Amino acid sequence: MQIPIGMVFALALALALNRQIRGIRFLRTIYYMPAVTSIVVVSLMWQLLYNKELGIFNYVLSFVGMGPYGWLQSTTMAMPSIMGMEVWLGLGARMLLFLAGLQSISNDYYEAAAVDGANGWHKLWNITLPLLAPTTFFVFVTAVIGSFQVFGPIYVLTQGGPAGATDVAVHRIYFEAWQNLRFGYASAETVILFACLFILTAIQFRYFGKRVSYG
């Protein structure tokens, strides 16, 4: 769920920022900042946000009689919490890709649609989204690959816990290599991960890539 949610938010943000108004470059820079910020710094910031006693999420929920929740201490909430952080973390980079795709669409299409009486939703569904398909496909493929390579937030926030709830592939490889000193085992896991990503990417190109028009 992390990937489609992140893509929808990024596309919505790109649509909102695809305008020529005063201060728009500043806003684009602000939204892109997480993509160039140290993953350790970002993870520590989110650790504070998720803090059971002092975190802002529990503080807001307390106004409606909910919480406090141990976001990173619960086996059922730890992974969704990491995924929420990953959505925010990837928002800026995906927004920039969608924005580049939007700006590559000729304004002539929209002018012709306006002459035919098309409203904003018609333009979005019949012009923007179809012509944005190559960008959407690229964002989707890279997001899937990236989701299998998450390590920094897991290492900083949960160390694979609680009870292995966030022990993802790359963290497991790191743990086997540098904690258990089983370098051969970790190398084998790395090869398997590469093979899985290669096959998954090939399937995506096979079944989705041919539906994308680059003309």
XYZ file of N, CA and C in Angstrom:
645
model
N 0.815 -1.219 0.000
C 0.000 0.000 0.000
C 0.846 1.267 0.000
N 2.078 1.140 0.483
C 2.937 2.313 0.558
C 3.162 2.935 -0.815
N 3.347 2.098 -1.837
C 3.697 2.605 -3.164
C 2.544 3.360 -3.820
N 1.339 2.785 -3.933
C 0.247 3.556 -4.555
C -0.120 4.809 -3.774
N -0.107 4.724 -2.439
C -0.423 5.907 -1.632
C 0.610 6.996 -1.879
N 1.886 6.618 -1.871
C 2.942 7.595 -2.112
C 2.857 8.214 -3.493
N 2.503 7.406 -4.491
C 2.395 7.927 -5.852
C 1.218 8.877 -5.996
N 0.104 8.556 -5.361
C -1.075 9.433 -5.433
C -0.771 10.779 -4.792
N -0.146 10.762 -3.617
C 0.203 12.015 -2.941
C 1.200 12.818 -3.769
N 2.187 12.140 -4.349
C 3.197 12.835 -5.146
C 2.582 13.461 -6.394
N 1.673 12.738 -7.044
C 1.012 13.279 -8.234
C 0.135 14.470 -7.871
N -0.604 14.351 -6.779
C -1.453 15.463 -6.344
C -0.612 16.694 -6.033
N 0.530 16.478 -5.390
C 1.413 17.598 -5.062
C 2.001 18.210 -6.323
N 2.387 17.371 -7.281
C 2.935 17.882 -8.540
C 1.900 18.701 -9.298
N 0.656 18.237 -9.307
C -0.415 18.991 -9.969
C -0.619 20.345 -9.297
N -0.525 20.359 -7.970
C -0.713 21.614 -7.237
C 0.437 22.588 -7.480
N 1.641 22.052 -7.687
C 2.816 22.910 -7.858
C 3.129 23.208 -9.321
N 2.350 22.668 -10.232
C 2.572 22.910 -11.660
C 1.853 24.181 -12.099
N 2.241 25.277 -11.513
C 1.641 26.575 -11.828
C 2.722 27.643 -11.814
N 2.426 28.716 -12.460
C 3.345 29.843 -12.492
C 2.801 30.944 -11.591
N 3.078 30.797 -10.308
C 2.648 31.805 -9.339
C 3.848 32.220 -8.503
N 3.693 33.320 -7.822
C 4.802 33.848 -7.027
C 5.144 32.886 -5.884
N 6.419 32.603 -5.718
C 6.877 31.742 -4.638
C 6.808 30.260 -4.926
N 6.448 29.873 -6.162
C 6.260 28.457 -6.464
C 7.582 27.700 -6.404
N 8.686 28.340 -6.791
C 9.982 27.660 -6.736
C 10.391 27.380 -5.294
N 10.074 28.298 -4.422
C 10.376 28.095 -3.000
C 9.602 26.900 -2.455
N 8.328 26.805 -2.816
C 7.505 25.685 -2.356
C 8.028 24.356 -2.898
N 8.429 24.347 -4.166
C 8.980 23.115 -4.743
C 10.242 22.690 -4.002
N 11.075 23.666 -3.665
C 12.307 23.361 -2.930
C 12.000 22.786 -1.558
N 11.031 23.378 -0.864
C 10.663 22.909 0.473
C 10.179 21.463 0.422
N 9.329 21.151 -0.534
C 8.794 19.788 -0.621
C 9.850 18.780 -1.068
N 10.877 19.250 -1.756
C 11.926 18.343 -2.207
C 12.995 18.102 -1.140
N 13.050 18.931 -0.122
C 14.094 18.864 0.892
C 14.280 17.486 1.526
N 13.201 16.744 1.866
C 13.413 15.421 2.481
C 14.260 14.481 1.637
N 14.218 14.653 0.315
C 14.958 13.755 -0.573
C 16.463 13.954 -0.475
N 16.903 15.122 -0.018
C 18.338 15.411 0.065
C 18.804 15.556 1.505
N 17.953 15.215 2.451
C 18.306 15.274 3.868
C 18.823 13.914 4.318
N 19.790 13.917 5.212
C 20.363 12.674 5.722
C 19.272 11.758 6.270
N 19.322 10.484 5.892
C 18.316 9.530 6.337
C 18.361 9.344 7.845
N 19.546 9.500 8.438
C 19.660 9.388 9.896
C 18.942 10.544 10.571
N 19.139 11.748 10.055
C 18.473 12.927 10.621
C 16.962 12.796 10.493
N 16.499 12.384 9.320
C 15.063 12.211 9.101
C 14.499 11.145 10.030
N 15.214 10.051 10.190
C 14.741 8.965 11.051
C 14.650 9.411 12.505
N 15.635 10.158 12.968
C 15.602 10.656 14.343
C 14.454 11.641 14.544
N 14.179 12.443 13.526
C 13.053 13.367 13.608
C 11.742 12.605 13.749
N 11.575 11.564 12.937
C 10.354 10.763 13.022
C 10.293 9.956 14.312
N 11.433 9.623 14.858
C 11.441 8.941 16.155
C 10.824 9.835 17.227
N 11.113 11.123 17.145
C 10.495 12.079 18.073
C 8.998 12.203 17.813
N 8.609 12.230 16.545
C 7.184 12.337 16.221
C 6.408 11.125 16.719
N 7.048 9.950 16.691
C 6.392 8.713 17.113
C 6.534 8.441 18.614
N 7.262 9.280 19.321
C 7.498 9.051 20.752
C 6.178 8.889 21.509
N 6.124 7.865 22.357
C 4.868 7.535 23.036
C 4.437 8.613 24.017
N 5.394 9.258 24.678
C 5.056 10.272 25.676
C 5.041 11.685 25.110
N 5.989 11.991 24.219
C 6.164 13.375 23.770
C 5.857 13.592 22.291
N 5.545 12.533 21.561
C 5.339 12.657 20.120
C 4.086 13.430 19.755
N 4.168 14.139 18.628
C 3.053 14.989 18.210
C 1.842 14.170 17.774
N 2.068 12.963 17.253
C 0.937 12.147 16.811
C 0.054 11.751 17.992
N 0.673 11.285 19.065
C -0.103 10.935 20.255
C -0.719 12.171 20.900
N -0.021 13.305 20.790
C -0.561 14.551 21.357
C -1.845 14.957 20.636
N -1.841 14.865 19.306
C -3.031 15.214 18.525
C -4.161 14.230 18.808
N -3.848 12.947 18.872
C -4.875 11.932 19.121
C -5.473 12.046 20.512
N -4.716 12.619 21.441
C -5.233 12.755 22.808
C -6.440 13.684 22.866
N -6.575 14.588 21.897
C -7.708 15.512 21.882
C -9.014 14.807 21.541
N -8.920 13.636 20.926
C -10.132 12.872 20.610
C -10.212 11.607 21.457
N -9.471 11.602 22.552
C -9.545 10.498 23.498
C -8.876 9.223 23.043
N -7.899 9.323 22.158
C -7.204 8.135 21.655
C -5.751 8.147 22.102
N -5.180 6.950 22.198
C -3.773 6.824 22.533
C -3.518 6.880 24.030
N -2.253 6.968 24.423
C -1.078 7.016 23.550
C -0.730 5.648 22.971
N -0.137 5.676 21.787
C 0.247 4.448 21.110
C 1.771 4.329 21.042
N 2.235 3.118 21.172
C 3.656 2.845 20.974
C 3.885 2.501 19.515
N 3.997 3.524 18.686
C 4.030 3.336 17.238
C 5.131 2.378 16.802
N 6.291 2.513 17.404
C 7.435 1.699 17.001
C 7.669 0.510 17.922
N 6.861 0.395 18.967
C 7.019 -0.699 19.923
C 5.993 -1.809 19.716
N 4.995 -1.565 18.899
C 3.941 -2.543 18.657
C 4.260 -3.373 17.415
N 4.064 -4.687 17.516
C 4.333 -5.555 16.365
C 3.369 -5.300 15.212
N 2.195 -4.757 15.506
C 1.210 -4.494 14.454
C 1.320 -3.081 13.884
N 1.943 -2.163 14.618
C 1.998 -0.771 14.184
C 3.378 -0.340 13.706
N 4.407 -1.114 14.022
C 5.764 -0.692 13.686
C 5.973 -0.581 12.178
N 5.590 -1.614 11.429
C 5.794 -1.576 9.982
C 4.945 -0.503 9.300
N 3.637 -0.367 9.617
C 2.874 0.747 9.041
C 3.474 2.109 9.379
N 4.061 2.244 10.566
C 4.689 3.509 10.949
C 5.907 3.787 10.079
N 6.715 2.757 9.837
C 7.866 2.910 8.946
C 7.407 3.245 7.531
N 6.341 2.600 7.086
C 5.811 2.859 5.747
C 5.312 4.292 5.624
N 4.678 4.806 6.672
C 4.225 6.194 6.660
C 5.383 7.153 6.506
N 6.472 6.863 7.212
C 7.664 7.687 7.078
C 8.234 7.594 5.668
N 8.236 6.394 5.087
C 8.773 6.202 3.744
C 7.950 6.953 2.692
N 6.634 7.013 2.884
C 5.780 7.777 1.970
C 6.201 9.237 1.977
N 6.387 9.795 3.176
C 6.804 11.193 3.296
C 8.201 11.394 2.724
N 9.090 10.434 2.995
C 10.477 10.561 2.568
C 10.610 10.555 1.046
N 9.788 9.754 0.376
C 9.875 9.676 -1.082
C 9.004 10.671 -1.817
N 8.255 11.469 -1.065
C 7.297 12.381 -1.683
C 7.970 13.404 -2.586
N 9.058 14.002 -2.121
C 9.707 15.065 -2.878
C 10.277 14.594 -4.203
N 10.990 13.460 -4.187
C 11.607 12.956 -5.415
C 10.551 12.546 -6.435
N 9.500 11.873 -5.970
C 8.440 11.457 -6.892
C 7.671 12.661 -7.413
N 7.474 13.650 -6.559
C 6.813 14.880 -6.991
C 7.603 15.546 -8.109
N 8.927 15.577 -7.967
C 9.772 16.214 -8.973
C 9.684 15.481 -10.312
N 9.638 14.161 -10.271
C 9.507 13.377 -11.506
C 8.163 13.628 -12.181
N 7.098 13.624 -11.383
C 5.778 13.904 -11.948
C 5.711 15.334 -12.490
N 6.337 16.265 -11.796
C 6.329 17.657 -12.240
C 7.041 17.796 -13.581
N 8.161 17.092 -13.734
C 8.868 17.112 -15.021
C 7.994 16.527 -16.125
N 7.272 15.455 -15.803
C 6.364 14.868 -16.784
C 5.233 15.802 -17.159
N 4.681 16.482 -16.181
C 3.586 17.422 -16.442
C 4.043 18.574 -17.328
N 5.254 19.064 -17.082
C 5.741 20.205 -17.849
C 6.168 19.818 -19.261
N 6.274 18.517 -19.520
C 6.604 18.070 -20.876
C 5.360 17.930 -21.753
N 4.174 18.047 -21.148
C 2.920 17.941 -21.903
C 2.610 19.288 -22.554
N 2.419 19.282 -23.836
C 2.148 20.524 -24.561
C 0.822 21.135 -24.117
N 0.820 22.441 -23.967
C -0.392 23.150 -23.570
C -1.446 23.153 -24.682
N -1.042 22.803 -25.895
C -1.985 22.770 -27.018
C -3.116 21.777 -26.767
N -2.800 20.666 -26.103
C -3.832 19.665 -25.815
C -4.921 20.245 -24.915
N -4.493 20.997 -23.912
C -5.455 21.568 -22.976
C -6.285 22.668 -23.630
N -5.653 23.440 -24.495
C -6.385 24.501 -25.191
C -7.431 23.907 -26.128
N -7.065 22.836 -26.823
C -8.028 22.180 -27.718
C -9.178 21.566 -26.926
N -8.858 20.988 -25.759
C -9.903 20.400 -24.915
C -10.832 21.474 -24.370
N -10.262 22.641 -24.033
C -11.086 23.736 -23.519
C -12.061 24.226 -24.582
N -11.597 24.263 -25.828
C -12.481 24.664 -26.928
C -13.646 23.690 -27.061
N -13.383 22.410 -26.792
C -14.430 21.381 -26.878
C -15.307 21.335 -25.635
N -15.024 22.208 -24.674
C -15.862 22.288 -23.478
C -15.461 21.356 -22.352
N -14.252 20.810 -22.378
C -13.805 19.898 -21.321
C -13.508 20.672 -20.042
N -13.921 20.099 -18.907
C -13.607 20.727 -17.625
C -12.299 20.157 -17.075
N -11.948 20.563 -15.861
C -10.683 20.146 -15.268
C -10.536 18.644 -15.124
N -11.605 17.971 -14.670
C -11.544 16.520 -14.487
C -11.394 15.793 -15.815
N -12.092 16.274 -16.837
C -11.970 15.664 -18.163
C -10.538 15.796 -18.689
N -9.944 16.956 -18.480
C -8.563 17.161 -18.921
C -7.611 16.235 -18.170
N -7.864 16.063 -16.864
C -6.999 15.200 -16.056
C -7.053 13.751 -16.529
N -8.288 13.242 -16.707
C -8.454 11.827 -17.042
C -8.124 11.512 -18.498
N -8.388 12.449 -19.393
C -8.246 12.162 -20.821
C -6.973 12.712 -21.457
N -6.303 13.628 -20.763
C -5.072 14.204 -21.312
C -3.887 13.964 -20.378
N -4.002 14.470 -19.156
C -2.858 14.441 -18.245
C -2.409 13.023 -17.910
N -3.320 12.210 -17.400
C -2.928 10.867 -16.962
C -2.425 9.985 -18.104
N -3.096 9.971 -19.266
C -2.548 9.147 -20.366
C -1.164 9.594 -20.828
N -0.958 10.915 -20.955
C 0.338 11.411 -21.415
C 1.408 11.309 -20.334
N 0.975 11.137 -19.097
C 1.908 11.003 -17.982
C 2.277 9.535 -17.724
N 1.750 8.636 -18.532
C 1.957 7.198 -18.318
C 3.433 6.792 -18.266
N 4.306 7.287 -19.158
C 5.723 6.896 -19.058
C 6.350 7.293 -17.728
N 6.033 8.497 -17.253
C 6.557 8.941 -15.963
C 5.995 8.099 -14.831
N 4.697 7.824 -14.887
C 4.058 7.010 -13.856
C 4.677 5.621 -13.800
N 4.928 5.042 -14.956
C 5.538 3.711 -15.009
C 6.940 3.728 -14.414
N 7.722 4.745 -14.742
C 9.077 4.862 -14.201
C 9.048 5.020 -12.686
N 8.161 5.876 -12.198
C 8.046 6.086 -10.752
C 7.637 4.789 -10.059
N 6.714 4.063 -10.668
C 6.245 2.810 -10.069
C 7.366 1.774 -9.981
N 8.104 1.603 -11.068
C 9.178 0.606 -11.092
C 10.257 0.947 -10.067
N 10.690 2.202 -10.041
C 11.735 2.597 -9.092
C 11.238 2.540 -7.654
N 9.947 2.810 -7.443
C 9.393 2.731 -6.093
C 9.362 1.292 -5.594
N 9.022 0.363 -6.474
C 9.014 -1.059 -6.096
C 10.424 -1.520 -5.743
N 11.394 -1.152 -6.571
C 12.785 -1.521 -6.290
C 13.241 -0.909 -4.967
N 12.921 0.370 -4.770
C 13.326 1.049 -3.545
C 12.704 0.460 -2.298
N 11.472 -0.040 -2.413
C 10.791 -0.598 -1.245
C 11.480 -1.860 -0.737
N 12.196 -2.564 -1.620
C 12.935 -3.759 -1.209
C 14.310 -3.410 -0.643
N 14.710 -2.149 -0.760
C 16.052 -1.751 -0.341
C 16.046 -0.843 0.885
N 14.936 -0.772 1.576
C 14.847 0.078 2.768
C 15.760 -0.471 3.854
N 16.597 0.394 4.399
C 17.490 -0.031 5.480
C 17.633 1.028 6.571
N 17.956 2.267 6.174
C 18.252 3.324 7.137
C 17.210 3.500 8.226
N 15.941 3.728 7.870
C 14.916 3.925 8.909
C 14.761 2.715 9.826
N 14.856 1.506 9.257
C 14.749 0.295 10.065
C 15.896 0.226 11.063
N 17.102 0.497 10.590
C 18.290 0.404 11.443
C 18.249 1.433 12.568
N 17.823 2.636 12.251
C 17.812 3.711 13.249
C 16.649 3.570 14.223
N 15.470 3.218 13.725
C 14.257 3.272 14.543
C 13.942 1.981 15.284
N 14.117 0.836 14.642
C 13.612 -0.401 15.250
C 14.626 -1.534 15.334
N 15.719 -1.448 14.586
C 16.706 -2.538 14.555
C 16.060 -3.872 14.169
N 15.024 -3.812 13.357
C 14.347 -5.024 12.922
C 13.230 -5.486 13.828
N 13.089 -4.870 14.985
C 12.052 -5.255 15.944
C 10.785 -4.450 15.718
N 9.835 -4.594 16.617
C 9.814 -5.539 17.740
C 9.472 -6.952 17.272
N 10.170 -7.922 17.836
C 9.940 -9.339 17.536
C 10.043 -9.639 16.042
N 10.968 -8.937 15.361
C 11.183 -9.185 13.941
C 10.134 -8.610 13.022
N 9.264 -7.741 13.529
C 8.159 -7.203 12.722
C 8.651 -6.326 11.576
N 9.820 -5.720 11.719
C 10.350 -4.841 10.674
C 11.687 -5.352 10.134
N 11.930 -6.627 10.269
C 13.198 -7.215 9.814
C 13.131 -7.474 8.312
N 13.328 -6.411 7.546
C 13.216 -6.493 6.089
C 14.494 -7.072 5.488
N 14.481 -7.271 4.176
C 15.542 -8.018 3.497
C 16.931 -7.428 3.708
N 17.095 -6.127 3.457
C 18.427 -5.529 3.539
C 18.919 -5.510 4.978
N 18.020 -5.270 5.929
C 18.427 -5.313 7.336
C 18.852 -6.718 7.725
N 18.156 -7.736 7.218
C 18.525 -9.121 7.505
C 19.908 -9.438 6.942
N 20.191 -8.940 5.734
C 21.512 -9.149 5.129
C 22.595 -8.498 5.982
N 22.338 -7.255 6.397
C 23.297 -6.555 7.261
C 23.505 -7.313 8.564
N 22.429 -7.783 9.176
C 22.515 -8.481 10.458
C 23.331 -9.768 10.325
N 23.081 -10.512 9.266
C 23.818 -11.763 9.073
C 25.304 -11.499 8.840
N 25.615 -10.430 8.102
C 27.010 -10.149 7.763
C 27.786 -9.565 8.932
N 27.223 -8.550 9.611
C 28.003 -7.787 10.576
C 27.692 -8.093 12.030
N 26.624 -8.818 12.275
C 26.332 -9.250 13.643
C 26.675 -10.733 13.832
N 26.217 -11.558 12.912
C 26.506 -12.993 13.003
C 27.795 -13.390 12.289
N 28.362 -12.428 11.520
C 29.600 -12.661 10.765
C 29.473 -13.848 9.805
N 28.288 -14.009 9.263
C 28.037 -15.065 8.272
C 28.046 -14.414 6.887
N 29.230 -14.067 6.423
C 29.355 -13.298 5.194
C 28.892 -14.088 3.970
N 29.162 -15.374 3.946
C 28.702 -16.197 2.830
C 27.189 -16.258 2.760
N 26.548 -16.397 3.916
C 25.087 -16.437 3.984
C 24.501 -15.106 3.529
N 25.106 -14.005 4.000
C 24.631 -12.675 3.614
C 24.816 -12.443 2.117
N 25.926 -12.926 1.567
C 26.163 -12.785 0.128
C 25.118 -13.547 -0.674
N 24.776 -14.744 -0.198
C 23.744 -15.529 -0.882
C 22.400 -14.811 -0.836
N 22.070 -14.215 0.304
C 20.821 -13.456 0.418
C 20.824 -12.265 -0.528
N 21.985 -11.628 -0.690
C 22.093 -10.487 -1.600
C 21.827 -10.909 -3.042
N 22.387 -12.039 -3.436
C 22.171 -12.546 -4.795
C 20.700 -12.885 -5.009
N 20.076 -13.498 -4.004
C 18.655 -13.842 -4.106
C 17.807 -12.576 -4.222
N 18.146 -11.555 -3.431
C 17.410 -10.290 -3.500
C 17.546 -9.665 -4.880
N 18.757 -9.664 -5.419
C 18.976 -9.123 -6.761
C 18.151 -9.885 -7.792
N 18.151 -11.215 -7.686
C 17.399 -12.036 -8.635
C 15.908 -11.749 -8.549
N 15.402 -11.609 -7.331
C 13.974 -11.308 -7.147
C 13.618 -9.961 -7.757
N 14.465 -8.958 -7.531
C 14.207 -7.626 -8.086
C 14.298 -7.649 -9.608
N 15.254 -8.391 -10.133
C 15.405 -8.489 -11.588
C 14.167 -9.123 -12.214
N 13.710 -10.220 -11.632
C 12.530 -10.912 -12.163
C 11.291 -10.036 -12.036
N 11.133 -9.387 -10.878
C 9.969 -8.530 -10.656
C 9.952 -7.362 -11.634
N 11.118 -6.761 -11.867
C 11.205 -5.648 -12.818
C 10.909 -6.120 -14.237
N 11.407 -7.295 -14.593
C 11.135 -7.849 -15.925
C 9.646 -8.099 -16.122
N 8.977 -8.590 -15.081
C 7.529 -8.816 -15.156
C 6.792 -7.496 -15.348
N 7.233 -6.470 -14.636
C 6.595 -5.159 -14.771
C 6.743 -4.624 -16.191
N 7.930 -4.758 -16.763
C 8.132 -4.302 -18.140
C 7.337 -5.156 -19.121
N 7.204 -6.440 -18.811
C 6.493 -7.347 -19.715
C 5.002 -7.043 -19.758
N 4.403 -6.808 -18.600
C 2.950 -6.679 -18.539
C 2.454 -5.229 -18.500
N 3.301 -4.315 -18.046
C 2.859 -2.923 -17.969
C 3.586 -2.029 -18.966
N 4.854 -2.340 -19.222
C 5.643 -1.493 -20.103
C 5.089 -1.406 -21.508
N 4.541 -2.515 -22.015
C 4.017 -2.499 -23.383
C 2.738 -1.686 -23.503
N 2.111 -1.368 -22.374
C 0.891 -0.555 -22.393
C 1.196 0.936 -22.325
N 2.471 1.258 -22.167
C 2.879 2.656 -22.061
C 3.328 3.154 -23.418
N 2.754 4.273 -23.843
C 3.118 4.871 -25.125
C 4.092 6.014 -24.890
N 5.204 6.014 -25.626
C 6.207 7.063 -25.497
C 6.158 8.035 -26.675
N 5.120 7.879 -27.491
C 5.007 8.729 -28.664
C 4.419 10.085 -28.361
